[in-house]
Coordinates of C-alpha atoms and ligand atoms in Angstrom, one line a residue:
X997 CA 18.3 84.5 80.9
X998 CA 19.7 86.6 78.1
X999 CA 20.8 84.7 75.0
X1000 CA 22.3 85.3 71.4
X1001 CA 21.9 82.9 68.7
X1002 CA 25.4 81.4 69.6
X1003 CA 24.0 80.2 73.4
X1004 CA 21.4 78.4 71.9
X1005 CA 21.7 75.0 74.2
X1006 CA 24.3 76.8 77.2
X1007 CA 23.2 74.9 79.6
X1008 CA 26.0 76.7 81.8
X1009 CA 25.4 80.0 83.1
X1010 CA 27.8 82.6 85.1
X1011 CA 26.2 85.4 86.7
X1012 CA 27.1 88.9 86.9
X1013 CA 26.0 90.7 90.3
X1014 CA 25.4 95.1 89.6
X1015 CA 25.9 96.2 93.3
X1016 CA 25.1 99.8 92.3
X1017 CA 21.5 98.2 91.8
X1018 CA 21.7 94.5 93.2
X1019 CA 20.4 93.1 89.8
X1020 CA 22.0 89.7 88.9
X1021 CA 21.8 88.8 85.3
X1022 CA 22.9 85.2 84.4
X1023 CA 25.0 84.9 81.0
X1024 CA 25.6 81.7 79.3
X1025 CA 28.9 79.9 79.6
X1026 CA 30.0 78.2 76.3
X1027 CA 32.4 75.4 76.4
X1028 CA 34.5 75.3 73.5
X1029 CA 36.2 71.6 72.0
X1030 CA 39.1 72.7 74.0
X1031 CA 40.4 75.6 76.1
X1032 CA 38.5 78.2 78.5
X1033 CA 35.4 78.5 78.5
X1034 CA 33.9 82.1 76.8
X1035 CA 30.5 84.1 78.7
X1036 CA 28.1 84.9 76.2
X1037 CA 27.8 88.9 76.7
X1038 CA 26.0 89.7 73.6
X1039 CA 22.7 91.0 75.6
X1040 CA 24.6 92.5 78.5
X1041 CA 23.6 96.4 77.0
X1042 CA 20.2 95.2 76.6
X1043 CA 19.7 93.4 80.3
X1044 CA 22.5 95.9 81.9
X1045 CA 23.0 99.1 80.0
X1046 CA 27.0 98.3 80.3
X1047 CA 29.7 97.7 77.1
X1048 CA 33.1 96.2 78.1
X1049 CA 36.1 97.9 77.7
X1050 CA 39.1 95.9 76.5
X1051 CA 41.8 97.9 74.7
X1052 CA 43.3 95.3 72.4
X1053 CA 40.8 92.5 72.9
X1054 CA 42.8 90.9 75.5
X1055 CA 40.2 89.1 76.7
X1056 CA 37.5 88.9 74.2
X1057 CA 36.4 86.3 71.6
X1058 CA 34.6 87.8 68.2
X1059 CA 33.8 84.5 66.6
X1060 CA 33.7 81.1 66.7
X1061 CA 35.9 78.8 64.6
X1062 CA 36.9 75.3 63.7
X1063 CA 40.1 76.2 62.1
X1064 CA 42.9 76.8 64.6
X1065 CA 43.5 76.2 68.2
X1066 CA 46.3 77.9 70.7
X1067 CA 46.7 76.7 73.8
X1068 CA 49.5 80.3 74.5
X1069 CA 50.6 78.8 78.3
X1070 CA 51.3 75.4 77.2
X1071 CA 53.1 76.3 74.0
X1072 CA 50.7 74.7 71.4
X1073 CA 49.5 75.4 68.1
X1074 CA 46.9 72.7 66.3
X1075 CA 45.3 73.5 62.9
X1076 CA 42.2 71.0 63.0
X1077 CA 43.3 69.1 65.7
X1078 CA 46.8 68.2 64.1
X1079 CA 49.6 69.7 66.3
X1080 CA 51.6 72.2 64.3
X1081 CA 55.0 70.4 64.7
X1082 CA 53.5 67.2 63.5
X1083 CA 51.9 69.2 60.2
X1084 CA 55.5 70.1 59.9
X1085 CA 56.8 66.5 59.2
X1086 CA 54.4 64.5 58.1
X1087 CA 52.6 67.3 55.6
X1088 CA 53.1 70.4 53.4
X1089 CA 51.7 74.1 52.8
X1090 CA 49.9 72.5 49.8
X1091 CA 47.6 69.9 52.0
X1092 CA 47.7 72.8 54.9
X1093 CA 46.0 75.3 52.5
X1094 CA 43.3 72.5 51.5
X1095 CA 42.4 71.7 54.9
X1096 CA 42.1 75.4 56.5
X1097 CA 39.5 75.0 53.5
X1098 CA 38.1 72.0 53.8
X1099 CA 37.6 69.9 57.2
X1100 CA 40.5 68.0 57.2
X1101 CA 44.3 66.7 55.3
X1102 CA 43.3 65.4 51.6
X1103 CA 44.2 61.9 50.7
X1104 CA 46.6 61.4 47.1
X1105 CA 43.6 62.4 44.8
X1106 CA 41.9 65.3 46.6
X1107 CA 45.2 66.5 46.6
X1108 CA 46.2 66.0 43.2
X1109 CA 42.9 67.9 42.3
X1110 CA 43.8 71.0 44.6
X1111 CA 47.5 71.2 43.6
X1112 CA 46.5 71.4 39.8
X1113 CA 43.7 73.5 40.5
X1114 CA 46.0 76.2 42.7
X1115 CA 48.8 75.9 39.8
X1116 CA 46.3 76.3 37.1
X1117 CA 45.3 79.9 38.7
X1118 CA 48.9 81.0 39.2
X1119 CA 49.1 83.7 36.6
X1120 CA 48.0 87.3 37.2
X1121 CA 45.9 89.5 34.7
X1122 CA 48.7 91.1 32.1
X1123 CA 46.8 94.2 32.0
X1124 CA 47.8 94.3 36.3
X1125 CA 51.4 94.4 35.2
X1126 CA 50.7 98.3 34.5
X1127 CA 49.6 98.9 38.0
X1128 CA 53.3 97.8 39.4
X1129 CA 55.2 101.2 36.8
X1130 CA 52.7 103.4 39.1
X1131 CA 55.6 102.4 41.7
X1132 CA 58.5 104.3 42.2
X1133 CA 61.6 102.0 41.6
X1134 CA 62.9 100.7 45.4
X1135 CA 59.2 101.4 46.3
X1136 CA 58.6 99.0 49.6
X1137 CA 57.3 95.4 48.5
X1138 CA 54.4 95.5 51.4
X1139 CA 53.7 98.7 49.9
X1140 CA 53.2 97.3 46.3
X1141 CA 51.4 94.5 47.5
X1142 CA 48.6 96.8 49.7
X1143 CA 48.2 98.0 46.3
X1144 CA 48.1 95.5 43.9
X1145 CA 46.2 92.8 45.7
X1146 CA 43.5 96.0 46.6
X1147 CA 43.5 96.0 42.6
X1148 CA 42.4 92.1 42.1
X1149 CA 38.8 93.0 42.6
X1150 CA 38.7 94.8 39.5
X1151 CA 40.6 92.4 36.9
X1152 CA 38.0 89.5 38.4
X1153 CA 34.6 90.5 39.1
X1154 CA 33.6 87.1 38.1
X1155 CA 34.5 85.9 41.6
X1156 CA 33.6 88.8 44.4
X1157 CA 29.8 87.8 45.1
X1158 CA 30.7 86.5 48.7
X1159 CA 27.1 84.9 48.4
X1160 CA 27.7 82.4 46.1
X1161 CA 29.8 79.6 47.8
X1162 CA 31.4 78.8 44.3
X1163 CA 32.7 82.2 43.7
X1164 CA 33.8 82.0 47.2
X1165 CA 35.4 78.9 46.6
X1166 CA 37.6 80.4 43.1
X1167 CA 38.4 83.4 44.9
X1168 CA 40.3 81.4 47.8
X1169 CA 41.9 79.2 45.3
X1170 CA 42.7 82.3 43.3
X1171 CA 44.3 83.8 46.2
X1172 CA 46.6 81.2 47.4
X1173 CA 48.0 81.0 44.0
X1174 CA 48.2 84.4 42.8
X1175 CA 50.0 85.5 45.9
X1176 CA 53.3 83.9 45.2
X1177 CA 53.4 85.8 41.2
X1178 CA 52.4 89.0 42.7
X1179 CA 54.9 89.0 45.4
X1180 CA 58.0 88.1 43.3
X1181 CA 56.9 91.1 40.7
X1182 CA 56.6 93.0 43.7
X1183 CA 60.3 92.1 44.3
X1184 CA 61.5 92.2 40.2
X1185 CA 59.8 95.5 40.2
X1186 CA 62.0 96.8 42.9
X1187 CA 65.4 95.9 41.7
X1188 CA 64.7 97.0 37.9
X1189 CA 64.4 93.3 36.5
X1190 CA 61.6 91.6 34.1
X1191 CA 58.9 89.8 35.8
X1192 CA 59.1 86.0 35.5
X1193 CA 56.3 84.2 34.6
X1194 CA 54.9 80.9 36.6
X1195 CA 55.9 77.4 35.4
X1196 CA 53.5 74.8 35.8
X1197 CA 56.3 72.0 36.5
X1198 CA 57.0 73.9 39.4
X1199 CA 55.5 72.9 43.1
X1200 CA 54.3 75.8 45.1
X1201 CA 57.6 76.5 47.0
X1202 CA 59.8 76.4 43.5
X1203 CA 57.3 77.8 41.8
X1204 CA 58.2 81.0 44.1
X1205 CA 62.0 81.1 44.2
X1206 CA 62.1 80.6 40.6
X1207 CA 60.0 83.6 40.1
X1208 CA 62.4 85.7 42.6
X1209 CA 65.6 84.6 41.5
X1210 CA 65.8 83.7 38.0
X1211 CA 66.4 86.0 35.1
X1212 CA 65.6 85.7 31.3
X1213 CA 69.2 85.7 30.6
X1214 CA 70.3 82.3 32.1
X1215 CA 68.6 78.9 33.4
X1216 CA 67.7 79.1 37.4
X1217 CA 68.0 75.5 39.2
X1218 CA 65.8 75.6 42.7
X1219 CA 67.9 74.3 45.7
X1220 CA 65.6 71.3 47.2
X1221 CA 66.9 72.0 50.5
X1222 CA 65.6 76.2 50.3
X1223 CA 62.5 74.9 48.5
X1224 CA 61.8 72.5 51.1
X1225 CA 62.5 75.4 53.7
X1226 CA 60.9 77.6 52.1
X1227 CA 57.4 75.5 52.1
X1228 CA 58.2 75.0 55.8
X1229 CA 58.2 78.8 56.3
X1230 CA 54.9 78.8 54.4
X1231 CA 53.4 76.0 56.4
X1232 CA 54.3 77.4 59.9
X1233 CA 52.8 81.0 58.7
X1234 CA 49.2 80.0 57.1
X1235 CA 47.1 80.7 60.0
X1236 CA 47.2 81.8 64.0
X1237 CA 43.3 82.5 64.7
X1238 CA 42.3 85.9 65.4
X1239 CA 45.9 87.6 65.2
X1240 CA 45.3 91.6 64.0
X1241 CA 45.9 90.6 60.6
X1242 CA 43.0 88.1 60.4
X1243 CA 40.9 89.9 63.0
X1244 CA 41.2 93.1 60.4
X1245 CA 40.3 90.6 57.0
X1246 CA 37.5 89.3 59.3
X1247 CA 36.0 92.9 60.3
X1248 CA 36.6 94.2 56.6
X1249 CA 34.9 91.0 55.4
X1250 CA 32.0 92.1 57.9
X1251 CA 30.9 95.0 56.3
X1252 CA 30.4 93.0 52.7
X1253 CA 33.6 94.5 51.4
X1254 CA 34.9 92.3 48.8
X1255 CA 37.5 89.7 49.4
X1256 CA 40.4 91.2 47.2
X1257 CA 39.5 94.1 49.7
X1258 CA 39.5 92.4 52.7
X1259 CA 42.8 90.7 52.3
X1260 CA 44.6 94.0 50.9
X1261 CA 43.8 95.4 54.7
X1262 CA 44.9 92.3 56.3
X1263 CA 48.3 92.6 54.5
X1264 CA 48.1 96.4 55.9
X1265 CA 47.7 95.3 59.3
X1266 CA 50.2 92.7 58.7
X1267 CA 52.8 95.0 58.0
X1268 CA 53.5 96.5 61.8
X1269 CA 56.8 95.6 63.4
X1270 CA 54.4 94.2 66.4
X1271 CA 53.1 91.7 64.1
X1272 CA 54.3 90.7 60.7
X1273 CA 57.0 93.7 59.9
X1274 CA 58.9 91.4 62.9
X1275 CA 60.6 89.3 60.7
X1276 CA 62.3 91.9 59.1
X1277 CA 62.9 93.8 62.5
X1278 CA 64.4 91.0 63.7
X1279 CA 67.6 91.2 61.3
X1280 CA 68.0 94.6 61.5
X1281 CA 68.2 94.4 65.0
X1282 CA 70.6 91.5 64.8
X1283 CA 72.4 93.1 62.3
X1284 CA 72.6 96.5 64.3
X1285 CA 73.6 94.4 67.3
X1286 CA 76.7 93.3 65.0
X1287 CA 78.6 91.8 67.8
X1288 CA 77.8 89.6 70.5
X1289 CA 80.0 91.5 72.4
X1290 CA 76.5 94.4 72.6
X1291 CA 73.9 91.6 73.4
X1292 CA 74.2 92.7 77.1
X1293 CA 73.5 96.7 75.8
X1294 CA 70.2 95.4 74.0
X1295 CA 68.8 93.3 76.4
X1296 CA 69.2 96.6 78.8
X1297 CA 67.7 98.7 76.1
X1298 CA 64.8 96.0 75.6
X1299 CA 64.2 96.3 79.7
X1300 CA 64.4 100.4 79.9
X1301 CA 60.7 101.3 80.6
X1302 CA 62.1 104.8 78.9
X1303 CA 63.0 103.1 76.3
X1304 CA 60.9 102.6 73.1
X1305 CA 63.6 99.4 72.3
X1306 CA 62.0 96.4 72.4
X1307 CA 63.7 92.8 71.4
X1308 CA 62.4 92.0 68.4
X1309 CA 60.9 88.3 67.7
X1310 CA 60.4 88.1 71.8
X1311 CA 56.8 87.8 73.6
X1312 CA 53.7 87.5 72.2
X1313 CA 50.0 88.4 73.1
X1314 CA 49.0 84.7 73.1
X1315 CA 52.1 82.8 74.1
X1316 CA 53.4 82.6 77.8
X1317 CA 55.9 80.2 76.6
X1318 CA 58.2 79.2 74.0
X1319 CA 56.0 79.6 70.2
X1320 CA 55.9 75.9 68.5
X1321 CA 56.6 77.2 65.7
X1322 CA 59.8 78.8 66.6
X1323 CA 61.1 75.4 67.9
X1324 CA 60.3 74.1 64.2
X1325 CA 62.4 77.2 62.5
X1326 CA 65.1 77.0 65.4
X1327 CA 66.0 73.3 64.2
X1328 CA 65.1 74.1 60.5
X1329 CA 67.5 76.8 60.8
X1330 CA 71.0 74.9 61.5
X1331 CA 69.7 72.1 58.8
X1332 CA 69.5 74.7 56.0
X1333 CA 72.9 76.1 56.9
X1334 CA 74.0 72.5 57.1
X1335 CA 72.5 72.0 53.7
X1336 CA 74.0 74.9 52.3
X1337 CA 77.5 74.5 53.8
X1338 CA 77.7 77.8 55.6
X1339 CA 79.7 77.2 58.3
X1340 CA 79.6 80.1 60.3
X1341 CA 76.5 82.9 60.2
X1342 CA 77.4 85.4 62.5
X1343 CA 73.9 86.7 62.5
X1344 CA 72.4 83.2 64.0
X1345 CA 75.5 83.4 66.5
X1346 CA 74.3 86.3 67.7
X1347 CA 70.6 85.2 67.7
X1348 CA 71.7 81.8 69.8
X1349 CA 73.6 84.4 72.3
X1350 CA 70.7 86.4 72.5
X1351 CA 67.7 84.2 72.9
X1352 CA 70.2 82.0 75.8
X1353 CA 70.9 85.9 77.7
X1354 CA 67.6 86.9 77.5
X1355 CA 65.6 83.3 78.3
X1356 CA 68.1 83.8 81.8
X1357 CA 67.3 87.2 82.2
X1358 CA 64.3 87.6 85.3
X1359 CA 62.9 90.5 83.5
X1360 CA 61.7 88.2 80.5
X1361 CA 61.3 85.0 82.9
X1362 CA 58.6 87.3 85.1
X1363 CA 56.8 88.7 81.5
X1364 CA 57.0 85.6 79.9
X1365 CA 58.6 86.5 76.9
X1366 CA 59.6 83.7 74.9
X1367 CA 61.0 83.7 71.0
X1368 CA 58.3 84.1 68.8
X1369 CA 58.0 82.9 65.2
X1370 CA 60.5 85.7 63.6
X1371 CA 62.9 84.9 65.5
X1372 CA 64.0 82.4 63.9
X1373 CA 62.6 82.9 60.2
X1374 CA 64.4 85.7 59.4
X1375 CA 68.0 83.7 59.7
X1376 CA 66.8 81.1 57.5
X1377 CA 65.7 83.3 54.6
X1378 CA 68.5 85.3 54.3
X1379 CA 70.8 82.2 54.6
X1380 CA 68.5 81.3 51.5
X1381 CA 69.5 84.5 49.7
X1382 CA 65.8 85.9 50.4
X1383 CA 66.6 90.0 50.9
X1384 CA 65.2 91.2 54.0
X1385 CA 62.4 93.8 52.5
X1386 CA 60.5 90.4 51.2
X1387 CA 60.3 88.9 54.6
X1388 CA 56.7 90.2 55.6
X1389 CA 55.8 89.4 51.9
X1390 CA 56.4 86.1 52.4
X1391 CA 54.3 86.0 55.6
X1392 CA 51.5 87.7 53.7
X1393 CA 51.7 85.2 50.8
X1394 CA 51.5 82.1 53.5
X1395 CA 49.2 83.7 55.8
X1396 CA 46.8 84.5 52.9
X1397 CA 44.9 80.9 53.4
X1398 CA 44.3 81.3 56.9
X1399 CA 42.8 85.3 55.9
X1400 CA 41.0 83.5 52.8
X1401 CA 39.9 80.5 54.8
X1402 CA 38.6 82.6 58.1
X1403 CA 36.8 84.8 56.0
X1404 CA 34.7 82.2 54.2
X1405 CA 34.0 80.6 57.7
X1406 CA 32.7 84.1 58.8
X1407 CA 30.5 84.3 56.0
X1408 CA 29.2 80.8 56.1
X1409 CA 28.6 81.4 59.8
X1410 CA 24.9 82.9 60.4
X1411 CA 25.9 84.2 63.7
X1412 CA 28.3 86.6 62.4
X1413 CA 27.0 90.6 61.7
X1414 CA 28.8 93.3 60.9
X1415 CA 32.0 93.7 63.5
X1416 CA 31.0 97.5 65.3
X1417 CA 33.0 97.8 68.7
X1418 CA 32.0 100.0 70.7
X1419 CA 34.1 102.6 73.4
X1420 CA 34.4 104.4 77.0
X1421 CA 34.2 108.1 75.6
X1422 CA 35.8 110.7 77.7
X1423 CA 35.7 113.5 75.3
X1424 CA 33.8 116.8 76.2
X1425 CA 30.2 116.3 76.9
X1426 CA 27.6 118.7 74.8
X1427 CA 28.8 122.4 75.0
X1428 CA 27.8 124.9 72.3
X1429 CA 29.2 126.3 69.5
X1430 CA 30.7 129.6 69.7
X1431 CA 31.0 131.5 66.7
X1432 CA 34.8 131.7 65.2
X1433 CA 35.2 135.4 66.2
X1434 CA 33.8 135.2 69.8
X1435 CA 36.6 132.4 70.6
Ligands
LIG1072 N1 61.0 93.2 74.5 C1 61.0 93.8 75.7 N2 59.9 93.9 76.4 C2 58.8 93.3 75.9 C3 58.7 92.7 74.7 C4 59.9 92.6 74.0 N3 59.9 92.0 72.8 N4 57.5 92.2 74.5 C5 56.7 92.6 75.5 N5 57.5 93.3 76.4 C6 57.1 93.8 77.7 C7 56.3 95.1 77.6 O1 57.1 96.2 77.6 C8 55.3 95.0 78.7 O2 56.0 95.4 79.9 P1 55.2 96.2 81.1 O3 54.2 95.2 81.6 O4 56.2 96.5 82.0 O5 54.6 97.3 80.4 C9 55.1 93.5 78.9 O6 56.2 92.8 78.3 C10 53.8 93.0 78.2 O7 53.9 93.5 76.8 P2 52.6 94.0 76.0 O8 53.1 94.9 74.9 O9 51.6 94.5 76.9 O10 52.1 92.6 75.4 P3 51.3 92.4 74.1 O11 50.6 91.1 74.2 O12 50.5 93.6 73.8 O13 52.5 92.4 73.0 C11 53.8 91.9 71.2 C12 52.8 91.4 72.2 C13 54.1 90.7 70.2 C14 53.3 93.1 70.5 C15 55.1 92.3 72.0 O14 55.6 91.1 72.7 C16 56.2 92.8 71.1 O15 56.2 94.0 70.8 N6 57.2 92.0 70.6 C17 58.2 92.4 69.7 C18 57.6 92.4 68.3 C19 57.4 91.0 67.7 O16 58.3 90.1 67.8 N7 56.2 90.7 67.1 C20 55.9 89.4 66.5 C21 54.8 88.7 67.2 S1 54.7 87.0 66.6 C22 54.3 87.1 65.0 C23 53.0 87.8 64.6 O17 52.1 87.9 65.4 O18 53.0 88.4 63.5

């Protein structure tokens, strides 16, 4: 019975029949806390001289982890056991980021300790200020921050031995509070105006508005109500298991690459409009839509097969149903523009118009394609003045615990070895060369 390191104690088997040859094979079968069960196929080139072959991983599970949970047909997101919508009420992005660290929610003091610790590392390097004039003015903000965050490694050596569970341990906390600084310069860079510096008094969520919105020239007051949304936002965006994004800082992180490296190619893969570049999609569809009156065009668009048009903030790979986390932003959403007295946002009308045609429609009924967690978000942030070429930077800055926090637990795991998929070629078999002037 073939076995990796990670069946050690299957005592469930599922066995694979070759009828080419007859030969049965038995792999193990590993229950996990909760959800399906995975086959263990790490010897099936060794006992069968197969690979698989699953474009997009559909199907297959590269690690094990402890930190999050999806359950895509019911609709159900748990980080550590806590449902998502729960974490939403009852906790914040602060006591989030310190359990995707740690095993569980800290109590008053633990998170005392973390909050100081993560405000304490806030500031950035002065000499990295340099690297943001190599940008041209109106450069892309995801652009600058593929950059900039690839740069960390080299303002603080003193924290990339992925070895050494303390340097591990800075680096995260180093992370999660350097994002927030480098993002808003990211943004002040763009629009030609100073960089603002952290302030200490500040919680997380201020500490970030007040870096994107105020100037040197006259006192900024943060809104409670966008602060509070904004942590929300944060909260609901700091980790979904093996998305592309993660999955990428996971198989960078594989290799040995630093983790200032690993997380600069996670915020690459974040940028696609099929994963985090959604946000911002999302509004420009809306606002391309421009009138409910066209909802019926886009949702014909969205169902052409000869058309590259696809509804923005709909469907997911893991979700068959509505995303949790787009229930939490859908009623977050009419109490910020409660909060902030707009009346009427012609953008969410059409979103409301658009999610109620297409959750009708048979087309997405049959493909299952439910709002996702842009849908929503991207309303809410530019109701709280946020421009839209920031969105996926603020899904980087929250999403950088979950990258910081998976990539510890791949390194702490002994199981894990350098991530090397392998492929069906169907390329030309071995020919020989012809020299250039006999072709
Ligand atoms: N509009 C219209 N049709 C869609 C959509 C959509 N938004 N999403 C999927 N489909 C169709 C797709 O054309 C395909 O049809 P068929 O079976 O006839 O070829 C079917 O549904 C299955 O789609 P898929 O692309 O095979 O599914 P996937 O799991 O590879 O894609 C997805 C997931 C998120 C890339 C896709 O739903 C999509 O492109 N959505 C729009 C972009 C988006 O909102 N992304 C944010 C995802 S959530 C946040 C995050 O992960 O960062």
């Amino acid at each position: 019975m073939p076995k990796s390191p990670a069946s050690d104690g299957a005592n469930e088997y599922i066995t694979l029949t070759d009828h080419s040859t007859g030969k049965t094979v038995d792999f193990p079968l590993l229950p996990g806390a909760t959800g399906p069960k995975v086959f263990d196929i790490g010897a099936l080139y060794k006992e069968t001289g197969y690979f698989t072959y699953d474009p997009g991983y559909t199907c297959t599970g590269a690690c094990e982890s402890k930190m999050t949970f999806i359950d895509g047909e019911q609709g159900i997101l748990m980080h550590r056991g806590y449902l998502i919508e729960d974490l939403a009420k009852q906790s914040d992005y602060m006591e989030l980021c310190y359990m995707l660290l740690n095993d569980d929610l800290p109590d008053s003091k633990q998170k005392q300790d973390f909050v100081r610790i993560i405000t304490e590392h806030s500031m950035v390097h002065e000499q990295l200020k340099k690297f943001y004039d190599g940008f041209r003015r109106g450069a892309h903000p995801m652009a600058i921050m593929c950059g900039v965050v690839g740069a960390l490694s080299a303002f603080y050596p003193d924290s990339i031995d992925i070895l050494d569970p303390k340097q591990r341990t800075v680096t995260a906390h180093r992370l999660v509070a350097k994002m927030p600084t480098i993002g808003a310069m990211a943004y002040k860079y763009s629009i030609g105006q100073p960089f603002i510096y952290p302030r200490n008094d500040l919680n997380y969520a201020e500490n970030f508005l007040h870096m994107m919105f105020a100037v040197p020239a006259e006192e900024y007051k943060v809104n409670p109500v966008i602060a509070k949304a904004m942590d929300r936002i944060f909260l609901l965006h700091a980790d979904h298991e093996q998305n592309a994004s993660t999955s990428t800082v996971r198989l960078a992180g594989s290799t040995g690459a630093n983790p200032f490296a690993s997380v600069a190619a996670g915020i690459a893969a974040l940028w696609g409009p099929a994963h985090g570049g959604a946000n911002e999609a999302v509004l420009n569809m809306l606002a391309e839509i421009g009138n409910a009156d066209r909802i019926p065009e886009y949702v014909e668009k969205a169902k052409d097969p000869n058309d590259e048009f696809r509804l923005f903030g709909f469907g997911h790979r893991v979700y068959k149903n509505y995303d949790p986390r787009a229930k939490v932003l859908q009623e977050s959403c009419h109490e910020v523009l409660d909060a902030l007295g707009i009346e009427h946002e012609p953008l969410l009308d059409i979103a409301v118009q658009l999610e109620e045609m297409a959750l009708k429609d048979d087309y997405f009924i049959e493909k299952k394609l439910f709002p996702n967690v842009d849908f929503y978000s991207g309303i809410i942030l530019k109701a709280i003045g946020m421009p839209t070429t920031m969105f996926t930077v603020l899904f980087a800055i929250a999403r950088t615990i979950g990258w910081i926090a998976q990539w510890n637990e791949m390194i702490e795991d002994p199981v894990q070895k350098l991530g090397r998929p392998r492929q069906l070629y169907t390329g030309a078999t071995e020919r020989p060369v012809i020299p250039i002037h006999k072709r």
